[in-house]
XYZ file of C-alpha atoms in Angstrom:
564
model
C 9.252 12.435 100.836
C 12.561 11.163 99.554
C 12.565 7.840 97.744
C 13.520 4.851 99.868
C 14.591 1.539 98.379
C 12.409 -1.350 99.311
C 15.210 -3.011 101.268
C 15.110 -0.175 103.787
C 11.426 -0.606 104.648
C 10.735 -1.893 108.158
C 8.750 -4.952 107.089
C 8.138 -6.054 110.670
C 6.548 -2.791 111.654
C 3.504 -2.576 113.901
C 1.310 -1.800 110.899
C 2.298 -5.069 109.212
C 1.608 -7.037 112.369
C -1.835 -5.501 112.758
C -2.765 -6.036 109.112
C -1.484 -9.600 109.184
C -3.382 -10.467 112.342
C -6.590 -9.018 110.900
C -6.188 -10.865 107.578
C -5.139 -14.168 109.165
C -8.087 -14.118 111.562
C -10.555 -13.381 108.719
C -9.267 -16.168 106.478
C -9.134 -18.647 109.342
C -12.759 -17.912 110.248
C -14.027 -18.055 106.677
C -12.146 -21.044 105.303
C -13.958 -24.363 105.487
C -12.552 -27.866 105.366
C -10.166 -30.086 107.267
C -7.120 -28.147 106.051
C -8.439 -24.929 107.517
C -5.300 -24.007 109.499
C -2.986 -24.607 106.548
C -5.177 -22.641 104.149
C -5.346 -19.749 106.584
C -1.585 -19.621 106.780
C -1.135 -19.864 103.028
C -3.939 -17.459 102.245
C -1.826 -14.415 103.056
C 1.247 -13.265 101.182
C 3.290 -10.081 101.193
C 4.891 -8.953 98.008
C 5.948 -5.859 96.125
C 4.834 -4.542 92.765
C 7.891 -2.245 92.433
C 11.651 -2.359 92.529
C 14.633 -0.288 91.634
C 15.115 -2.440 88.531
C 11.659 -1.498 87.193
C 11.928 2.241 87.828
C 10.589 4.461 85.048
C 12.329 7.625 86.117
C 13.662 9.414 89.132
C 10.464 11.445 89.152
C 8.316 8.364 89.637
C 10.617 6.971 92.311
C 10.090 10.163 94.306
C 6.358 9.564 94.223
C 6.608 6.310 96.180
C 7.431 6.554 99.851
C 7.600 4.123 102.714
C 3.954 4.438 103.684
C 2.765 3.676 100.178
C 5.028 0.650 99.970
C 3.486 -0.652 103.159
C 0.028 -0.340 101.588
C 1.082 -2.059 98.346
C 3.018 -4.857 99.956
C -0.086 -6.332 101.538
C -2.098 -8.297 98.991
C -4.575 -11.125 99.442
C -4.431 -14.451 97.748
C -7.866 -15.818 96.893
C -8.993 -19.094 98.291
C -8.474 -22.037 95.946
C -8.134 -25.768 96.368
C -5.175 -26.634 98.610
C -3.453 -28.449 95.762
C -3.238 -25.206 93.769
C -1.758 -23.008 96.478
C 1.871 -23.656 95.724
C 1.517 -22.826 91.996
C -0.733 -19.886 92.753
C 1.685 -18.292 95.204
C 4.693 -18.957 92.998
C 3.007 -17.018 90.193
C 3.124 -13.752 92.098
C 5.687 -11.238 90.791
C 7.906 -10.634 93.822
C 11.111 -8.770 94.456
C 11.262 -9.142 98.243
C 8.875 -11.342 100.224
C 8.146 -11.748 103.876
C 7.337 -15.274 104.948
C 5.736 -16.133 108.259
C 6.792 -19.185 110.242
C 4.322 -20.341 112.871
C 5.955 -21.139 116.194
C 3.876 -21.898 119.268
C 0.830 -20.433 117.547
C 2.530 -17.142 116.776
C 3.519 -15.719 113.419
C 7.275 -15.063 113.218
C 8.257 -13.022 110.153
C 11.425 -13.685 108.244
C 12.799 -12.234 105.025
C 13.086 -14.532 102.045
C 15.941 -14.062 99.620
C 15.043 -11.771 96.681
C 13.787 -13.547 93.598
C 14.239 -12.519 89.996
C 11.622 -10.111 88.759
C 8.914 -11.726 86.744
C 7.392 -9.674 84.006
C 4.636 -10.439 81.507
C 6.102 -13.025 79.164
C 4.696 -15.319 76.524
C 3.283 -18.797 77.080
C 4.473 -19.963 80.498
C 2.983 -21.910 83.394
C 3.079 -18.917 85.747
C 0.524 -16.804 83.959
C -1.565 -19.207 81.935
C -5.301 -18.347 82.137
C -7.014 -19.642 85.247
C -10.576 -20.941 84.869
C -13.264 -21.760 87.412
C -12.644 -25.378 88.448
C -15.912 -26.626 86.954
C -15.323 -25.261 83.426
C -14.443 -27.756 80.711
C -11.763 -26.391 78.381
C -10.515 -27.978 75.167
C -6.722 -28.049 74.744
C -6.740 -26.451 71.289
C -4.876 -23.162 70.950
C -7.126 -20.832 68.977
C -5.271 -18.398 66.731
C -6.621 -15.847 64.270
C -4.619 -13.636 61.948
C -4.988 -9.876 62.256
C -6.481 -8.500 59.078
C -8.526 -5.487 58.038
C -10.335 -4.917 54.743
C -8.933 -2.259 52.431
C -12.139 -0.257 52.805
C -14.857 -0.251 55.485
C -17.381 -3.034 55.065
C -20.822 -1.680 54.045
C -23.754 -1.762 56.469
C -26.264 -4.442 55.543
C -29.461 -3.108 53.980
C -32.317 -5.588 54.352
C -34.953 -5.544 51.634
C -38.131 -7.445 50.772
C -38.098 -9.423 54.008
C -41.329 -10.842 55.326
C -42.381 -9.680 58.748
C -41.362 -12.221 61.385
C -44.294 -13.408 63.553
C -44.229 -12.563 67.237
C -44.818 -16.155 68.310
C -42.886 -19.131 66.958
C -45.694 -21.670 67.124
C -44.894 -24.146 64.355
C -43.659 -27.491 65.783
C -40.276 -28.391 64.399
C -38.343 -31.630 64.586
C -34.953 -30.952 66.138
C -31.827 -32.920 66.862
C -29.513 -31.823 69.651
C -26.024 -31.621 68.104
C -24.159 -29.670 70.809
C -24.677 -29.075 74.517
C -22.160 -27.502 76.942
C -22.448 -27.093 80.675
C -24.694 -24.262 81.819
C -23.872 -21.177 83.836
C -25.527 -22.737 86.873
C -23.318 -25.855 87.138
C -22.077 -24.302 90.378
C -24.112 -21.695 92.311
C -21.130 -19.392 92.719
C -17.385 -19.222 92.105
C -15.454 -21.560 94.385
C -11.884 -21.878 93.105
C -9.860 -21.820 89.914
C -7.122 -23.750 88.192
C -5.153 -23.565 84.950
C -7.052 -25.513 82.313
C -10.356 -25.624 84.155
C -11.907 -28.962 85.190
C -9.616 -31.821 86.241
C -11.890 -34.563 84.937
C -11.779 -36.071 81.448
C -13.155 -33.814 78.737
C -16.534 -35.054 77.594
C -17.782 -34.716 74.041
C -20.265 -31.851 73.774
C -21.001 -32.449 70.074
C -22.675 -35.476 68.498
C -20.348 -37.826 66.545
C -20.643 -38.270 62.781
C -23.167 -40.857 61.725
C -21.250 -41.698 58.512
C -18.479 -40.154 56.413
C -21.027 -38.319 54.269
C -22.814 -36.737 57.234
C -23.158 -32.985 56.628
C -23.942 -32.073 60.222
C -21.866 -29.216 61.555
C -19.709 -29.928 64.603
C -19.943 -27.061 67.088
C -17.449 -26.096 69.806
C -17.090 -23.127 72.149
C -15.206 -24.466 75.160
C -12.173 -22.318 74.507
C -11.018 -18.922 75.742
C -13.789 -16.317 75.402
C -16.055 -18.846 73.693
C -19.810 -18.810 74.301
C -22.388 -21.262 73.022
C -24.783 -23.329 75.161
C -26.695 -25.559 72.764
C -27.162 -26.187 69.081
C -30.232 -27.832 67.584
C -30.381 -29.090 64.020
C -33.851 -28.216 62.722
C -33.167 -28.724 59.014
C -30.443 -30.022 56.706
C -28.608 -26.693 56.917
C -30.653 -24.975 59.598
C -29.569 -24.612 63.235
C -31.104 -23.018 66.332
C -28.622 -21.887 68.963
C -28.762 -20.759 72.579
C -26.064 -18.778 74.368
C -24.795 -19.426 77.876
C -25.632 -16.676 80.306
C -22.828 -15.031 82.255
C -21.490 -17.492 84.827
C -23.451 -17.618 88.105
C -26.257 -15.485 86.642
C -29.429 -16.124 84.623
C -29.009 -13.111 82.360
C -26.641 -11.298 79.994
C -26.789 -13.169 76.692
C -25.302 -11.003 73.956
C -21.737 -12.186 73.330
C -21.252 -15.234 71.159
C -18.098 -16.857 69.830
C -18.112 -20.416 68.551
C -16.514 -22.772 66.042
C -18.021 -25.034 63.395
C -16.271 -27.678 61.321
C -17.420 -30.022 58.526
C -18.787 -27.192 56.349
C -20.137 -27.575 52.851
C -19.215 -24.939 50.276
C -21.873 -22.858 48.496
C -24.760 -24.259 50.558
C -27.025 -21.759 52.247
C -26.974 -22.240 56.032
C -29.278 -20.577 58.501
C -28.320 -19.862 62.116
C -30.783 -18.515 64.708
C -29.792 -17.478 68.226
C -33.007 -17.679 70.242
C -32.272 -16.380 73.792
C -31.034 -12.812 73.450
C -32.572 -10.471 76.016
C -32.225 -6.906 74.674
C -35.271 -5.243 73.136
C -33.310 -3.587 70.372
C -30.027 -4.242 68.630
C -27.728 -2.861 65.953
C -28.432 -6.112 64.094
C -31.784 -4.532 63.253
C -29.971 -1.528 61.804
C -27.383 -3.084 59.474
C -24.889 -4.897 61.670
C -23.936 -8.447 60.616
C -22.175 -11.340 62.355
C -18.427 -11.888 61.941
C -17.017 -14.968 60.211
C -13.489 -16.348 60.224
C -12.569 -19.118 57.771
C -9.356 -21.000 58.563
C -8.815 -22.059 54.934
C -9.518 -18.528 53.709
C -6.957 -17.178 56.167
C -4.338 -19.678 55.066
C -4.892 -19.348 51.333
C -5.939 -15.695 50.917
C -4.766 -14.007 54.109
C -8.350 -12.935 54.894
C -9.338 -12.745 58.568
C -12.521 -11.760 60.363
C -15.138 -10.220 58.053
C -18.872 -9.474 58.156
C -21.210 -11.970 56.519
C -24.906 -12.725 56.407
C -28.073 -12.258 54.437
C -31.636 -12.116 55.674
C -30.376 -10.716 58.960
C -33.273 -10.101 61.378
C -33.650 -9.307 65.069
C -37.086 -9.893 66.558
C -39.003 -10.916 69.690
C -39.793 -14.620 69.489
C -42.380 -15.115 72.240
C -40.169 -17.208 74.481
C -39.360 -16.413 78.109
C -36.148 -16.755 80.133
C -36.189 -16.013 83.884
C -39.300 -13.927 83.380
C -37.847 -11.852 80.531
C -38.912 -11.866 76.878
C -36.420 -13.475 74.515
C -35.316 -12.161 71.144
C -33.899 -13.970 68.136
C -31.059 -13.058 65.831
C -31.180 -14.985 62.556
C -28.997 -14.902 59.460
C -28.094 -17.001 56.446
C -24.644 -17.438 54.909
C -22.551 -19.673 52.686
C -19.128 -21.025 53.539
C -16.323 -20.570 51.029
C -14.739 -24.039 51.425
C -15.673 -27.696 52.002
C -14.561 -29.359 55.234
C -13.463 -25.955 56.610
C -13.034 -24.807 60.222
C -14.920 -21.540 60.715
C -15.734 -19.266 63.637
C -18.636 -16.878 64.278
C -18.459 -13.977 66.722
C -20.466 -10.951 67.839
C -17.397 -8.708 67.624
C -13.725 -9.160 66.820
C -12.414 -11.465 69.607
C -9.583 -10.262 71.824
C -8.710 -12.749 74.565
C -6.618 -12.642 77.695
C -3.971 -14.718 75.889
C -3.974 -12.144 73.047
C -3.171 -9.460 75.610
C -0.431 -11.527 77.225
C 1.257 -12.153 73.894
C 1.019 -8.470 72.964
C 2.568 -7.396 76.278
C 5.262 -9.996 75.849
C 6.264 -8.444 72.525
C 6.423 -5.000 74.163
C 8.585 -6.215 77.013
C 11.005 -7.928 74.595
C 11.335 -4.827 72.367
C 14.401 -2.877 73.579
C 13.019 0.433 72.335
C 9.453 0.088 73.620
C 10.562 -1.314 76.964
C 12.722 1.733 77.567
C 9.686 3.922 78.091
C 6.961 1.313 78.819
C 7.033 -0.684 82.018
C 4.586 -3.507 82.699
C 3.691 -4.349 86.283
C 0.958 -6.236 88.058
C -1.882 -4.137 89.442
C -3.486 -7.026 91.344
C -4.807 -10.538 90.993
C -8.328 -11.136 89.737
C -10.821 -13.228 91.693
C -9.647 -16.340 89.834
C -5.975 -15.432 90.357
C -5.254 -14.079 86.889
C -2.645 -11.328 86.691
C -4.049 -7.845 85.920
C -1.326 -5.828 84.196
C -0.867 -2.071 84.440
C 1.378 -0.217 81.999
C 3.280 3.027 82.590
C 4.277 4.867 79.417
C 6.463 7.941 79.635
C 9.902 9.145 78.633
C 12.596 8.660 81.283
C 12.830 12.334 82.124
C 12.617 14.283 85.332
C 9.450 16.149 84.438
C 7.968 18.525 81.955
C 9.853 21.469 80.523
C 8.689 23.754 83.303
C 10.386 21.571 85.886
C 7.196 20.289 87.488
C 5.780 16.818 87.666
C 4.211 15.482 84.533
C 0.410 15.365 84.617
C -1.110 11.871 84.341
C -3.512 10.319 81.870
C -5.286 7.110 82.931
C -6.892 4.762 80.421
C -8.743 1.523 81.263
C -10.663 -0.985 79.150
C -12.568 -4.277 79.088
C -14.442 -4.018 82.353
C -17.261 -5.592 80.319
C -15.850 -8.786 78.742
C -18.113 -8.863 75.682
C -17.104 -5.343 74.563
C -14.010 -6.522 72.693
C -13.793 -3.362 70.597
C -12.500 -1.573 73.699
C -9.442 -3.866 73.671
C -8.727 -3.093 70.037
C -8.990 0.638 70.761
C -6.621 0.216 73.712
C -4.191 -1.676 71.456
C -4.355 1.140 68.897
C -3.623 3.718 71.595
C -0.656 1.709 72.834
C 0.659 1.159 69.306
C 0.610 4.924 68.784
C 2.119 5.866 72.137
C 4.936 3.365 71.649
C 5.535 4.437 68.081
C 8.347 6.555 66.640
C 6.280 9.556 65.525
C 7.060 13.044 66.763
C 3.571 13.306 68.254
C 4.065 10.134 70.272
C 7.437 11.341 71.535
C 5.887 14.705 72.534
C 3.120 12.917 74.465
C 5.623 10.714 76.269
C 7.746 13.780 77.152
C 4.697 15.712 78.423
C 2.637 13.099 80.291
C 2.719 9.930 82.277
C 0.244 7.423 80.860
C -1.171 4.724 83.148
C -3.048 2.029 81.217
C -5.002 -0.962 82.510
C -5.905 -2.851 79.321
C -8.121 -5.549 80.845
C -10.063 -4.871 84.069
C -12.095 -8.095 83.950
C -9.811 -10.896 82.732
C -11.865 -13.629 84.424
C -14.982 -12.617 82.506
C -13.003 -12.408 79.276
C -11.565 -15.886 79.739
C -14.899 -17.647 80.411
C -16.805 -15.794 77.648
C -19.031 -13.615 79.793
C -20.733 -10.590 78.286
C -20.936 -8.214 81.239
C -20.088 -9.690 84.682
C -17.112 -10.925 86.655
C -17.049 -14.256 88.468
C -19.048 -12.668 91.298
C -22.013 -12.538 88.903
C -21.962 -8.744 89.285
C -21.212 -5.874 86.922
C -17.826 -4.487 87.994
C -18.724 -1.141 86.452
C -21.387 -0.745 89.166
C -19.086 -1.615 92.054
C -16.345 1.022 92.059
C -17.664 2.304 95.400
C -17.797 -1.136 96.991
C -15.589 -1.787 100.023
C -15.509 -5.527 99.236
C -11.904 -5.708 98.138
C -11.882 -9.512 98.058
C -14.933 -9.656 95.787
C -13.987 -6.885 93.391
C -10.152 -6.762 93.482
C -9.601 -5.173 90.063
C -11.850 -2.144 90.504
C -10.765 -1.780 94.127
C -7.098 -1.703 93.089
C -7.849 0.657 90.206
C -9.682 3.101 92.429
C -6.887 2.899 95.004
C -4.085 3.573 92.584
C -5.971 6.497 91.007
C -6.545 8.020 94.435
C -2.837 7.803 95.194
C -2.021 9.190 91.750
C -4.229 12.232 92.370
C -2.317 12.928 95.574
C 0.989 12.857 93.715
C 0.259 14.813 90.554
C -2.460 16.334 88.431
C -4.766 13.820 86.799
C -5.501 15.433 83.462
C -7.796 12.794 81.944
C -9.372 9.487 82.840
C -11.086 7.542 80.050
C -12.720 4.097 80.378
C -13.153 2.358 77.009
C -16.390 0.469 76.281
C -18.521 -0.895 73.477
C -22.265 -0.668 72.919
C -24.762 -3.082 71.366
C -27.508 -0.548 70.593
C -25.768 2.768 69.902
C -24.009 3.521 66.641
C -20.763 5.360 65.895
C -18.244 6.630 68.478
C -19.434 8.583 71.496
C -18.349 9.727 74.925
C -20.158 10.143 78.228
C -18.961 13.029 80.347
C -18.707 12.960 84.119
C -21.331 14.388 86.461
C -20.166 17.810 87.572
C -21.327 21.177 88.791
C -22.133 24.082 86.541
C -18.690 25.663 86.955
C -16.930 22.671 85.388
C -19.656 21.911 82.860
C -17.463 22.894 79.894
C -14.354 21.074 81.103
C -15.659 17.660 80.115
C -16.228 18.882 76.569
C -12.615 19.846 75.969
C -11.287 16.385 75.091
C -14.155 15.536 72.644
C -13.592 18.949 71.074
C -9.907 18.146 70.639
C -10.835 14.833 69.019
C -13.159 16.534 66.567
C -10.449 19.075 65.671
C -7.777 16.457 65.061
C -9.751 13.636 63.504
C -11.674 14.446 60.317
C -13.994 11.437 60.797
C -15.438 12.836 64.039
C -17.975 15.569 64.606
C -18.862 16.839 68.072
C -22.540 16.798 69.001
C -23.974 17.721 72.379
C -26.897 15.408 73.010
C -29.311 14.609 75.792
C -29.809 10.946 76.725
C -31.606 9.045 79.385
C -28.510 8.861 81.582
C -27.951 12.528 82.405
C -29.005 15.179 79.956
C -26.636 17.700 81.524
C -23.490 15.623 81.532
C -23.371 13.690 78.317
C -21.082 14.513 75.417
C -21.400 12.454 72.241
C -18.767 12.386 69.582
C -20.182 10.924 66.387
C -18.062 9.549 63.588
């Protein structure tokens, strides 16, 4: 089908009327409150993700016809408080928009004047992170330098450690020094707003008793932060609990919190007491990450592994009927009165992604073959970007359409290493090397760098704001509940109709498996070897990787593991 500019689409077609009537009726019936009619009218917006100004190449333009535009132009806006509707709707990236006036109870469509395209920029009110309305968020902007050690940090080798008892029975005097709101403050997600809760920010940490007080001041109410409570059980000894994923009573693995008022060269002990996994890489040499603000400013040192006496053990406590496990470690801080952060893995926030994409869009070279668009809105109304990377050519050397490669990441918020891998892939694809140019000439890359921005923002480990694992809901028909995976599945289905999909790879992290590995897809015997081709290519091109075919508990016939 020949390409048709968006201005030629019959926006008042019968299909639009039917879709609008269906959507309007649903929202009207399911929206509570005195402003029901207004919310129903404002809960439906038509907009486009594409325009002639954003075209990658003539080849891609040919892939989009009138019928596909009609599908993409219809997009739901999630229910929020009525006071947030204007800002929420104005944040949508539009080129041409249909607005409906209501006259005598009927919807009369009219065409609004085209607006300027809105891409992914830096800090701006239109795409600031949106939080659930009940979340308290401190105004501090958290920034960490990017730094890597000159050589890989060694795995911790515990020695001469006493066996930890199963039951922690000794009574201990404890002082509560930090308490944040729990995951069950609201039973389910209701609405979102920039900056979270409207009310005054309460103090979650205890104030200093006197200028010489050595108590650490904890904080985690920032983007991707996670810490529920902190108990002081000794002069330099603290017991911590993590907040479960919002609207659930499980999934405590990711932690990321700040401490201030440190004392140099004093041995501190931290113990997280409500982890739920039976085993962990912390029992096999992994250590927590530390970031010292003074060390970053004076020495240029960023996140690095720290900790002695690292242990992971079952502690005899119960949470929602499940046994709890403790992670404990000791460490010393390098500076007095420092601001330090601890994390399970190198943090990569939604704001980090936005700033990175802003740099790409402002680079005249990168932006010539990388276009950033909006795949959809998340449940909280955060923009979900999708990137297309390819050279502006008409196809491959044989004259056909370029095959596609699809990469996605961060469907599980606590697996931050997947974001760093995605960033490395993008850095390479947008680089000036001959290999990168060859890849851009040969393929069209579609990349969704953050499938679960809501979970990333609030500091979840595994779930979205539905309290469900998005990675288990690709087959769900509940578009409103799982918009990101629904939109991803939809665009991949359309992509497969247009061209060959050569490879799809979803990037994850793992808390119990070491090294780098890949799971292959379920397939019949005839295509059994196909899924081993890409891991084989990796092993041939990367000296740090060795291919191993291994059976696991998932599917012994369809798992390929690449070990580094």
